[in-house]
Coordinates of C-alpha atoms in Angstrom, one line a residue:
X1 CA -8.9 -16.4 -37.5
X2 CA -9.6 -12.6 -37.4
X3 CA -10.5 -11.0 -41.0
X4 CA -7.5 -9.0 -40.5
X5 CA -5.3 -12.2 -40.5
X6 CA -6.9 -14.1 -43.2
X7 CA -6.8 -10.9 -45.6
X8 CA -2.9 -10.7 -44.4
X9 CA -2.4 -14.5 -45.3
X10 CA -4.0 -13.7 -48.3
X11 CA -2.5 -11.0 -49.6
X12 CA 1.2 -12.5 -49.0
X13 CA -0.1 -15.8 -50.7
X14 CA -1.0 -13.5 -53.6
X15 CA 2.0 -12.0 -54.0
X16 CA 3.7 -14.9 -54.2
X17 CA 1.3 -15.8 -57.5
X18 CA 2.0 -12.0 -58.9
X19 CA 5.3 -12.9 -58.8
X20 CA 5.8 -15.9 -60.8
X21 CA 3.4 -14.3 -63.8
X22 CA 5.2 -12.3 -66.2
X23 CA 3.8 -8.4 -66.1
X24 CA -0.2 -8.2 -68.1
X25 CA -0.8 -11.9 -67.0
X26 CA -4.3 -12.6 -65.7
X27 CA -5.0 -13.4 -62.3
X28 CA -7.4 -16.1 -61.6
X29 CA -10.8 -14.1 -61.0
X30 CA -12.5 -14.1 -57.6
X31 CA -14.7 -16.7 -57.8
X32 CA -11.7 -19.3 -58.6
X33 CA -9.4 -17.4 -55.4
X34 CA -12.2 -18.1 -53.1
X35 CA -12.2 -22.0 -53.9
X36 CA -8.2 -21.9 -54.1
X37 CA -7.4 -20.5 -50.9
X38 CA -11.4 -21.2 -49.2
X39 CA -11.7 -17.5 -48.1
X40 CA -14.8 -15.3 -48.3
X41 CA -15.7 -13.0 -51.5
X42 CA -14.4 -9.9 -48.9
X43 CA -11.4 -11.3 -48.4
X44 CA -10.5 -11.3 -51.5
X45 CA -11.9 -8.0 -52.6
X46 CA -9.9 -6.5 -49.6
X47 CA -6.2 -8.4 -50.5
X48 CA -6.7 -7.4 -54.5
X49 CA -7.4 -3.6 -53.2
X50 CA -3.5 -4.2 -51.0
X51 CA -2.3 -5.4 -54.1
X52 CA -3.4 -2.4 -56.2
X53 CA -2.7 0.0 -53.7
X54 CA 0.6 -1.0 -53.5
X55 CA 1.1 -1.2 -57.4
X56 CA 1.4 -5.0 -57.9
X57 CA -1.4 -5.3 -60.0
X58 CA -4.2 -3.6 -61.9
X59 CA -8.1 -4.2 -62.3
X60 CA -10.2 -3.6 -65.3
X61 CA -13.8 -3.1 -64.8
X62 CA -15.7 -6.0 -66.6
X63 CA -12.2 -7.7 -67.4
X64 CA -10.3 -8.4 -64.7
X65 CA -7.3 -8.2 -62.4
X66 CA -3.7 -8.0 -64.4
X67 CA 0.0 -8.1 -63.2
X68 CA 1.1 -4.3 -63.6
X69 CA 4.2 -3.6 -65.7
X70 CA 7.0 -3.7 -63.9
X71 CA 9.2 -0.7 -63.3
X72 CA 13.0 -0.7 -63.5
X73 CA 14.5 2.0 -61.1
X74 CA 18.4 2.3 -61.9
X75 CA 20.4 1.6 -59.3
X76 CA 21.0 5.3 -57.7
X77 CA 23.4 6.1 -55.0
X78 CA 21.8 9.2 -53.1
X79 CA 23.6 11.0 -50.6
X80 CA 21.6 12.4 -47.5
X81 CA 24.5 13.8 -45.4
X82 CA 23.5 17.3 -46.6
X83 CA 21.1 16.8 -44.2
X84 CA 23.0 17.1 -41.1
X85 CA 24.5 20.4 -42.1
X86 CA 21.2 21.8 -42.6
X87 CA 19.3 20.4 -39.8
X88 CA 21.8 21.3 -37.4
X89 CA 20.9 23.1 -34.5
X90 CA 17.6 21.7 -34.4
X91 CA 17.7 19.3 -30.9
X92 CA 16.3 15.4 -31.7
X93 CA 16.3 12.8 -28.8
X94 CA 16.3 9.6 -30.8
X95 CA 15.0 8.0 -27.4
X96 CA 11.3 9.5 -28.5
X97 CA 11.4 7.2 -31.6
X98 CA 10.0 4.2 -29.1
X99 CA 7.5 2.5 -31.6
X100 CA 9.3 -0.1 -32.6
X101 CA 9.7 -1.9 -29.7
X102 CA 6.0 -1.9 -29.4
X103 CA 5.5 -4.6 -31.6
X104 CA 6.9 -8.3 -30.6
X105 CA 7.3 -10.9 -33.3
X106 CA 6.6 -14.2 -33.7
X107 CA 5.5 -15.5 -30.4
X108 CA 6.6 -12.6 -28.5
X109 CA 4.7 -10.9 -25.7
X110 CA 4.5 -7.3 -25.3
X111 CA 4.5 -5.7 -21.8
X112 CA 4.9 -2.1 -23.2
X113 CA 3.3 0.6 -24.9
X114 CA 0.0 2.7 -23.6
X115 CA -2.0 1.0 -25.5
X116 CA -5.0 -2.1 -25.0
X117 CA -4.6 -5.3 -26.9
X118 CA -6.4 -5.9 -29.7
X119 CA -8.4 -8.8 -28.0
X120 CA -9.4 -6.0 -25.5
X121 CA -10.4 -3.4 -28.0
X122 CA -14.3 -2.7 -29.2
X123 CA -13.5 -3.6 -32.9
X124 CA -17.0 -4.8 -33.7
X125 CA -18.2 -1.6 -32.1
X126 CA -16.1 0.4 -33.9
X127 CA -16.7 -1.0 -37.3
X128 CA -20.4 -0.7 -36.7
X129 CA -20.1 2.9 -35.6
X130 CA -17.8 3.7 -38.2
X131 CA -20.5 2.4 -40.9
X132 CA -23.6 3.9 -39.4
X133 CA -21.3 7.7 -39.3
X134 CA -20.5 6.6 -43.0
X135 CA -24.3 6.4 -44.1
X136 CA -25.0 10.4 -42.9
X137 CA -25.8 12.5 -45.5
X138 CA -23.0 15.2 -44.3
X139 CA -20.5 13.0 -42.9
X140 CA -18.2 14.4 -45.7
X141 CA -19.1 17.6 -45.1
X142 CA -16.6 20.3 -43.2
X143 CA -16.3 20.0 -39.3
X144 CA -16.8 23.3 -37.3
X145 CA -13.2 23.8 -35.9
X146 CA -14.1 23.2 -32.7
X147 CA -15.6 20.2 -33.4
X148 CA -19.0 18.8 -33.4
X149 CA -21.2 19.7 -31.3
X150 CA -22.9 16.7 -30.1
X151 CA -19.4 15.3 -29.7
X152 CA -18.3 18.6 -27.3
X153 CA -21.4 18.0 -25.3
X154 CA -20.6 14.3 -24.5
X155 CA -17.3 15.0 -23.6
X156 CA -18.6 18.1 -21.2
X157 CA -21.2 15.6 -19.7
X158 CA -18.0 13.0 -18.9
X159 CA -16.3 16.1 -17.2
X160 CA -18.8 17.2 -15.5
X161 CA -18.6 20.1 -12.9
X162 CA -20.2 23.1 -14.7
X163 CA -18.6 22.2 -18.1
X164 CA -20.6 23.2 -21.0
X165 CA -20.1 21.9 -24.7
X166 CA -18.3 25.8 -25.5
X167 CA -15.9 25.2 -23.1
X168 CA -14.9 21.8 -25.2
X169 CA -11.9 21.8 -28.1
X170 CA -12.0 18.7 -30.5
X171 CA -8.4 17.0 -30.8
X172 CA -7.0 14.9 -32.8
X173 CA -6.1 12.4 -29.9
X174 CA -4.2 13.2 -26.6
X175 CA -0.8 13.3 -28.1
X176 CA -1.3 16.3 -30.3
X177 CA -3.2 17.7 -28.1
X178 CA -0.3 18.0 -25.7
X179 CA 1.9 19.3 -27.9
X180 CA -0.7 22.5 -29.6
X181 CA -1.2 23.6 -25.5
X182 CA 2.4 23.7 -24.7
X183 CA 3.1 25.6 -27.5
X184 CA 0.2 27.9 -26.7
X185 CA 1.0 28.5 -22.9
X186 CA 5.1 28.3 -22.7
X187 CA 7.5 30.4 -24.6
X188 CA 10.2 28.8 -26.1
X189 CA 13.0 28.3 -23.8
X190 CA 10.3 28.4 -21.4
X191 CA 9.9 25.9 -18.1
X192 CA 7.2 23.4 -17.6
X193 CA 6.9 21.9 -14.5
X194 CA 6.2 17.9 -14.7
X195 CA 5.7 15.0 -12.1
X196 CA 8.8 12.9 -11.5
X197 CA 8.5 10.4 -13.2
X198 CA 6.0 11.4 -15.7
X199 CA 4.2 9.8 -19.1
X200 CA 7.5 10.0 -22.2
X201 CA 5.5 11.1 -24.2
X202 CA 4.9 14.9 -22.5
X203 CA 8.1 15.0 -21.7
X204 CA 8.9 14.2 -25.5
X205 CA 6.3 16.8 -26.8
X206 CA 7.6 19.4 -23.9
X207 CA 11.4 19.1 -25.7
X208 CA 10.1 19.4 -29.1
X209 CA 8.0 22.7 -28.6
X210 CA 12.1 24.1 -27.0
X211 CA 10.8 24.3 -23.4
X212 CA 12.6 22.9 -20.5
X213 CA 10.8 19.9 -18.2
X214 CA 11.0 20.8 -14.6
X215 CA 10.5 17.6 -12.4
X216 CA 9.0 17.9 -9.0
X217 CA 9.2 14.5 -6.9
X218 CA 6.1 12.4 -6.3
X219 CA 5.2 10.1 -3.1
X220 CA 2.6 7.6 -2.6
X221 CA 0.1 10.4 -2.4
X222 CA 0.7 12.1 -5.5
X223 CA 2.6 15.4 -6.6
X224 CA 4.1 17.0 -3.5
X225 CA 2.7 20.1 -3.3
X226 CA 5.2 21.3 -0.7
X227 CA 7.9 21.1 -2.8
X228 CA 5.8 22.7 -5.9
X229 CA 5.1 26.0 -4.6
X230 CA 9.2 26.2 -4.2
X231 CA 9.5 25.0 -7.5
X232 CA 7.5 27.5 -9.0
X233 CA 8.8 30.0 -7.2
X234 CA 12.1 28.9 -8.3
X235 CA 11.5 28.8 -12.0
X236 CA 9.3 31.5 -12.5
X237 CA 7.3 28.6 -14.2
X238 CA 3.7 29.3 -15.3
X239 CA 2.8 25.9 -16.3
X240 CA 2.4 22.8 -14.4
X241 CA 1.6 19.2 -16.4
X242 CA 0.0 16.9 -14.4
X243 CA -1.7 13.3 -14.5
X244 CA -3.9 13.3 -10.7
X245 CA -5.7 10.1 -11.6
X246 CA -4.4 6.6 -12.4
X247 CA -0.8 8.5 -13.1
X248 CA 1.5 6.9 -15.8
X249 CA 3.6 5.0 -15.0
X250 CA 3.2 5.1 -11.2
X251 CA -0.7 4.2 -11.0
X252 CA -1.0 6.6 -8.0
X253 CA -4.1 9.0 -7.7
X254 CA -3.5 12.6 -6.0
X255 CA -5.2 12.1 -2.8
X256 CA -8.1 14.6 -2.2
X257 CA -6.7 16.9 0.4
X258 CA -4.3 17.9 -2.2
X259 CA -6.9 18.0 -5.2
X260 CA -8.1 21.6 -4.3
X261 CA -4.9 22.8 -2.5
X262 CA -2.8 21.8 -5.9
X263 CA -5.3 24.7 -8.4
X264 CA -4.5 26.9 -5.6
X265 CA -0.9 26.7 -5.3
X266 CA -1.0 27.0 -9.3
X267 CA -3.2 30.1 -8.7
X268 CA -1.2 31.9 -6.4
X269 CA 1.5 31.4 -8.7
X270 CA -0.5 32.7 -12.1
X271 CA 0.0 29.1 -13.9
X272 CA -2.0 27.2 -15.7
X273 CA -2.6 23.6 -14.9
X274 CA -2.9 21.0 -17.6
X275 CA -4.6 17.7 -16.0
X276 CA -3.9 15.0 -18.1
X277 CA -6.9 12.6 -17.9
X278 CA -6.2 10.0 -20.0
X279 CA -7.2 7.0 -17.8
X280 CA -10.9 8.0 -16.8
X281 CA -12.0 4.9 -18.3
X282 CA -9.5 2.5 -17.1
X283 CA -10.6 2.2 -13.6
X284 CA -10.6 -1.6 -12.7
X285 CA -13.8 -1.6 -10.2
X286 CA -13.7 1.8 -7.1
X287 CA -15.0 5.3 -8.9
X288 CA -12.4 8.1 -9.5
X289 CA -12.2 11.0 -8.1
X290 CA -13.9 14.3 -10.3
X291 CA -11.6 15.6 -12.2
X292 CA -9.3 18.7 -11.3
X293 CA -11.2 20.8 -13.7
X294 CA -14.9 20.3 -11.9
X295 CA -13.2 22.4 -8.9
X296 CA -11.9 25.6 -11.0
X297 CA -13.4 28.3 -11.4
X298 CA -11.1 30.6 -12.8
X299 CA -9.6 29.0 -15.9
X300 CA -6.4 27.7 -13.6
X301 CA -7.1 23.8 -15.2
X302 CA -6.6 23.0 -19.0
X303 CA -8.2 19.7 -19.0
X304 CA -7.3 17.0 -21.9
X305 CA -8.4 13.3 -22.2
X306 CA -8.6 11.3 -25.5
X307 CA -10.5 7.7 -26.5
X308 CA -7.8 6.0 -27.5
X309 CA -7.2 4.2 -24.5
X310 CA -10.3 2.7 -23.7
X311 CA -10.9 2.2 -27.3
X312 CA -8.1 1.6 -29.9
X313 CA -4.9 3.4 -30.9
X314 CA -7.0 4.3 -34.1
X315 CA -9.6 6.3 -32.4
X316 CA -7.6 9.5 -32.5
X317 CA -10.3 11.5 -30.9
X318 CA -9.9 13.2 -27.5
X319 CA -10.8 16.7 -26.2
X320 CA -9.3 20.1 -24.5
X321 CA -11.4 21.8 -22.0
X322 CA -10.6 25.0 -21.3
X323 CA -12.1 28.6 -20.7
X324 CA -11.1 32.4 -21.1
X325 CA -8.5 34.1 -23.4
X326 CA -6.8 30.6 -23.8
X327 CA -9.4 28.8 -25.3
X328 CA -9.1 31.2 -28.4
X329 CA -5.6 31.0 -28.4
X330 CA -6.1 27.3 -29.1
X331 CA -9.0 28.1 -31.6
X332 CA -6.7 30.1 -33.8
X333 CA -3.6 27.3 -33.5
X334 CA -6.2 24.8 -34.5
X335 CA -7.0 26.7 -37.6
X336 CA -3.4 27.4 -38.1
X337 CA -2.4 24.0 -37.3
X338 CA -5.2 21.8 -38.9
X339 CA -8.1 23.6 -39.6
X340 CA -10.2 20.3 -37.8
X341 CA -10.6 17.2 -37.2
X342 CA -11.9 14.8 -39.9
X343 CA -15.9 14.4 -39.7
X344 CA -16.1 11.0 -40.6
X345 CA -14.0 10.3 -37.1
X346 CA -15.8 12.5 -34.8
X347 CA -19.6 10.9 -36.0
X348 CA -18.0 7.6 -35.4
X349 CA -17.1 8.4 -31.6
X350 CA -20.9 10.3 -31.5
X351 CA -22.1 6.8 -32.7
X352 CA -19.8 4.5 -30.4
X353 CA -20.5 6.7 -27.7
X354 CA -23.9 7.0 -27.7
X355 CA -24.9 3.3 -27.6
X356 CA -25.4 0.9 -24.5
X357 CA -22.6 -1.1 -25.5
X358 CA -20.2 1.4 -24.7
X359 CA -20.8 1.2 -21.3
X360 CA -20.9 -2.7 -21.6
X361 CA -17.2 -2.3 -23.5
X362 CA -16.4 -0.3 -20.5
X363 CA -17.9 -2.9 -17.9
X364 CA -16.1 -6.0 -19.1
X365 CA -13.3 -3.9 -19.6
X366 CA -12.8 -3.1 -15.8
X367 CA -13.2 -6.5 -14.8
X368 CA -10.4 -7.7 -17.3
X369 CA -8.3 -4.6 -16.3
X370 CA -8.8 -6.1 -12.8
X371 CA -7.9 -9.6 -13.4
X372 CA -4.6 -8.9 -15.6
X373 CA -3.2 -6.4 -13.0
X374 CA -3.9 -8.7 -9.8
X375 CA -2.5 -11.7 -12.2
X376 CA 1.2 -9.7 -13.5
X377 CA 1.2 -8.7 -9.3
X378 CA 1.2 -12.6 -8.1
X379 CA 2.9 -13.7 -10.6
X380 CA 5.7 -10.8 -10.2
X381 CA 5.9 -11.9 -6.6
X382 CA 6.5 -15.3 -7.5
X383 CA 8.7 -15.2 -10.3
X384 CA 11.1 -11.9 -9.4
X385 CA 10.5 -11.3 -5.8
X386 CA 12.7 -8.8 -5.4
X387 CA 11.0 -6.6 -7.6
X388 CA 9.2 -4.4 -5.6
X389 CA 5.7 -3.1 -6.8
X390 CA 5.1 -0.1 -4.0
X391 CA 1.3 0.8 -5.7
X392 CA -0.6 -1.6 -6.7
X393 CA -3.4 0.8 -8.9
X394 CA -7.0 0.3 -9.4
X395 CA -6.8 2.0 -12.8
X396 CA -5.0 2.5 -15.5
X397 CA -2.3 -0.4 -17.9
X398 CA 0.5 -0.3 -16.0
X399 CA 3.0 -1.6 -12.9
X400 CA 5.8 0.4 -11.8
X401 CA 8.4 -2.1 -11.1
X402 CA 11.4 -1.0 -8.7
X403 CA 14.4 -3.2 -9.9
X404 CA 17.1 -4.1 -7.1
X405 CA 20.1 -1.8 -6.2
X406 CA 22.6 -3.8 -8.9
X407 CA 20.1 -3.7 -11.8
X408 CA 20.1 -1.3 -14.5
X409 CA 16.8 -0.7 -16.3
X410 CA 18.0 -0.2 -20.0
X411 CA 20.1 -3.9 -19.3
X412 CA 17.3 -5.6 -17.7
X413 CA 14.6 -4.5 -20.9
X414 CA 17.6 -5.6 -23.7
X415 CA 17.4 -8.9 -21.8
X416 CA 14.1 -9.2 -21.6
X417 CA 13.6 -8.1 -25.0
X418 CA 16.3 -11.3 -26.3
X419 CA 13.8 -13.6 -24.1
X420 CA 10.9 -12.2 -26.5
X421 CA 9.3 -9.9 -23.8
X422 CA 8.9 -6.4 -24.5
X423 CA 9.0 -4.2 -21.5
X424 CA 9.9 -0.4 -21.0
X425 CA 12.9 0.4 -19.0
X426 CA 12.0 3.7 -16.7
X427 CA 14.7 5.8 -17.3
X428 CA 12.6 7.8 -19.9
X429 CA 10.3 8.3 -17.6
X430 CA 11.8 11.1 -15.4
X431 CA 12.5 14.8 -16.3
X432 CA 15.9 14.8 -14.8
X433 CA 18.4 11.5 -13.9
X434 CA 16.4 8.8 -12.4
X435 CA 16.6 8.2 -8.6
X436 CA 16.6 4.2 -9.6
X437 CA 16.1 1.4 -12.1
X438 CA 12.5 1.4 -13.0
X439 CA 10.7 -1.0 -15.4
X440 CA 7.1 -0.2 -16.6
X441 CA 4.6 -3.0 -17.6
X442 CA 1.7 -2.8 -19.3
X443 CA -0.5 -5.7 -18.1
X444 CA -3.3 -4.7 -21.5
X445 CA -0.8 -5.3 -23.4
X446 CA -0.6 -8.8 -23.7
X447 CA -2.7 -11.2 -25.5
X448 CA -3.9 -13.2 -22.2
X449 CA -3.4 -13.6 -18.4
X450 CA -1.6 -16.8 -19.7
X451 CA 0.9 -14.7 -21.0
X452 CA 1.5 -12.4 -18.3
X453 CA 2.2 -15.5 -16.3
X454 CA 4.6 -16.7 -18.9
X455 CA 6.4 -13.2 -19.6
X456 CA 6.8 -13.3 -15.2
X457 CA 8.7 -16.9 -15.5
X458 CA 10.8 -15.2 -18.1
X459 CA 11.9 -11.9 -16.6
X460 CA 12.9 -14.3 -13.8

């Protein structure tokens, strides 16, 4: 059992203790919990620090650890409808309030999300790195605001091209990322043109910063480029979003005679070009093409990738490369917006980073990636034959599932979601209506190829 899990069982045993003791009764001290419930001396240090955190109990240096005085809150009706009235006018899409269906219960299994399992994750890694970034002498210390250095010159190196450290911007993970560069490059009202379909959570981030997705169609091949230079045309759009390798949700990668053709098209047009690189890591064995930004040379490509992919959702640590007036732009939103990004967090990712078994993370990794997609395929075949799966990638989390003509994808994910499979219908997935019923499935997701086969036998 996982430290996490024992602490958890723990804690709620715990509470169940405070409970029956009347408020300023002792708790048995730690030596006595350790032989009760046969747990470890951290254990039980971490589930009293839950409990005072949360106000259940209190600890007295040299004394002990008490049941805190319980407060009585009257019984208050408020009234929040006030709200409405005043936030009115100001557009929501409840649809981008997904989280929740991210987390199965019980002995559900989760096809959804963006995210790796837990079992896939570097937690030992990351603990390690976290304590040796800890133990520096100015890990508390203010970060520059565009991050530190060593940090900017890793994430150059992983570009590559003629990327230098200065042309790298610290973020706090890809998400906000996304959001701070449409705000600096659109107007509001503005269009952005995206792939169709395209990752939620641009689109999501696009809407919030009031500027209006565009969708231009995809084939097998990627973005097609013959129907972009209409679009922007049409628009008057100076912005293009973009995801060329191991796209979400499709898994396609832009093929290369439309890598250097794509900057231009956005060139002629005076746009800027964000390349979305999230999955760099995530290739399951063949090399991926250089990124977009390695062939620019005139500041067309706004590059963005993040380590919460490879890593954990915790990791919120990604990077912006970019280079003329628009890099400053972002400097002074960054300042603005958060001043930087916590120290502490960016000497853990020099740490992880800058070990062997980062690239060993990364190498057994790939295989696994490998293994789980080729397993959800066959057993998709299998199982739900008439669900089509067009690309089969070699990179990234996810299938794009094509459901048959009489299938809708919001009806098929409540079902699967009653038969305790989390899945993510498609419809969120495009700019504009959907030109079919779509499911995405995240083959990391899962806690074992087992359970890809058995989440198969139940979407059938």
């Amino acid at each position: 059992m996982s430290n996490g899990s024992t602490t958890d069982t723990l804690v709620t045993r715990l509470r169940t203790l405070v409970a029956d003791l009347g408020p300023g009764s002792k708790l048995p001290s730690s030596r006595e919990l350790i032989e009760r419930y046969r747990v470890g001396p951290g254990t039980v240090s971490r589930a009293i620090a839950t409990l005072t955190a949360e106000g259940a109990v209190v600890t007295r240096a040299g004394v002990g650890t008490f049941v805190a005085p319980r407060v009585d809150r009257p019984d208050v009706v408020s009234d929040m409808s006030w709200q409405e009235v005043s936030l009115a006018g100001r557009e929501y899409d409840p649809a981008n309030a997904v989280e929740a269906t991210h987390l199965p219960t019980g002995d559900g299994i989760a096809l959804s999300g963006g995210y790796l399992h837990e079992s896939l994750q570097p937690t030992r890694s990351l603990g390690a790195a976290l304590a040796r970034a800890a133990r520096r002498p100015d890990a508390w210390h203010r970060a520059p605001t565009a991050g530190l250095e060593p940090l900017r010159a890793v994430f150059a190196r992983m570009a590559g091209g003629a990327t230098t450290p200065q042309d790298v911007l610290i973020t706090g993970g890809g998400q906000g990322a996304l959001s701070m560069l449409f705000r600096a490059i659109v107007a509001p009202g503005g269009p952005v043109l995206m792939e169709s379909p395209t990752y939620p959570g641009a689109l999501a981030a696009a809407r919030a910063a009031g500027l209006r997705p565009i969708p231009v169609p995809m084939d097998d091949e990627g973005i097609r480029l013959d129907l972009l230079a209409d679009v922007f045309a049409m628009t008057g759009a100076r912005l293009l979003y973009c995801q060329p390798t191991f796209h979400n949700p499709t898994g396609v990668v832009l093929a290369p005679d439309r890598r250097r053709r794509l900057i231009e098209v956005a060139r002629s047009a005076n746009a800027f070009v964000i390349e979305d690189d999230f999955a760099r890591h995530l290739r399951h064995g063949l090399a991926a093409p250089a990124p977009l930004v390695t062939e620019d040379h005139d500041g067309t490509v706004v590059y963005l990738t993040s380590l919460t992919k490879p890593a954990s959702p915790s990791l919120r640590i990604g990077a912006v490369i970019a280079r003329g007036p628009v890099m400053r732009r972002l400097l002074g939103m960054r300042y603005v917006d958060d001043f930087f990004i916590a120290r502490p967090l960016q000497e853990a990712a020099v740490e992880l980073l800058s070990t062997p078994g980062w690239d060993r993370h990364l190498n057994s990794l790939r295989a696994e990636l490998r293994d789980r997609c080729a397993a959800l395929v066959g057993a998709l075949a299998r199982q739900v034959p008439d669900y089509t799966v067009s690309n089969v990638p070699y990179g990234g989390l996810h299938l794009w599932v094509r459901l048959p003509p009489d299938r809708q994808a919001a009806a098929v994910a409540d079902a699967c979601r009653a038969r305790g499979v989390l899945v993510d219908a498609g419809d969120r997935f495009f700019p504009a209506e959907p030109p079919g019923a779509y499911l995405r499935l995240n083959f990391a997701a899962a806690g074992s190829v087992a359970e890809l086969a058995k989440a198969a036998s139940k979407l059938s």
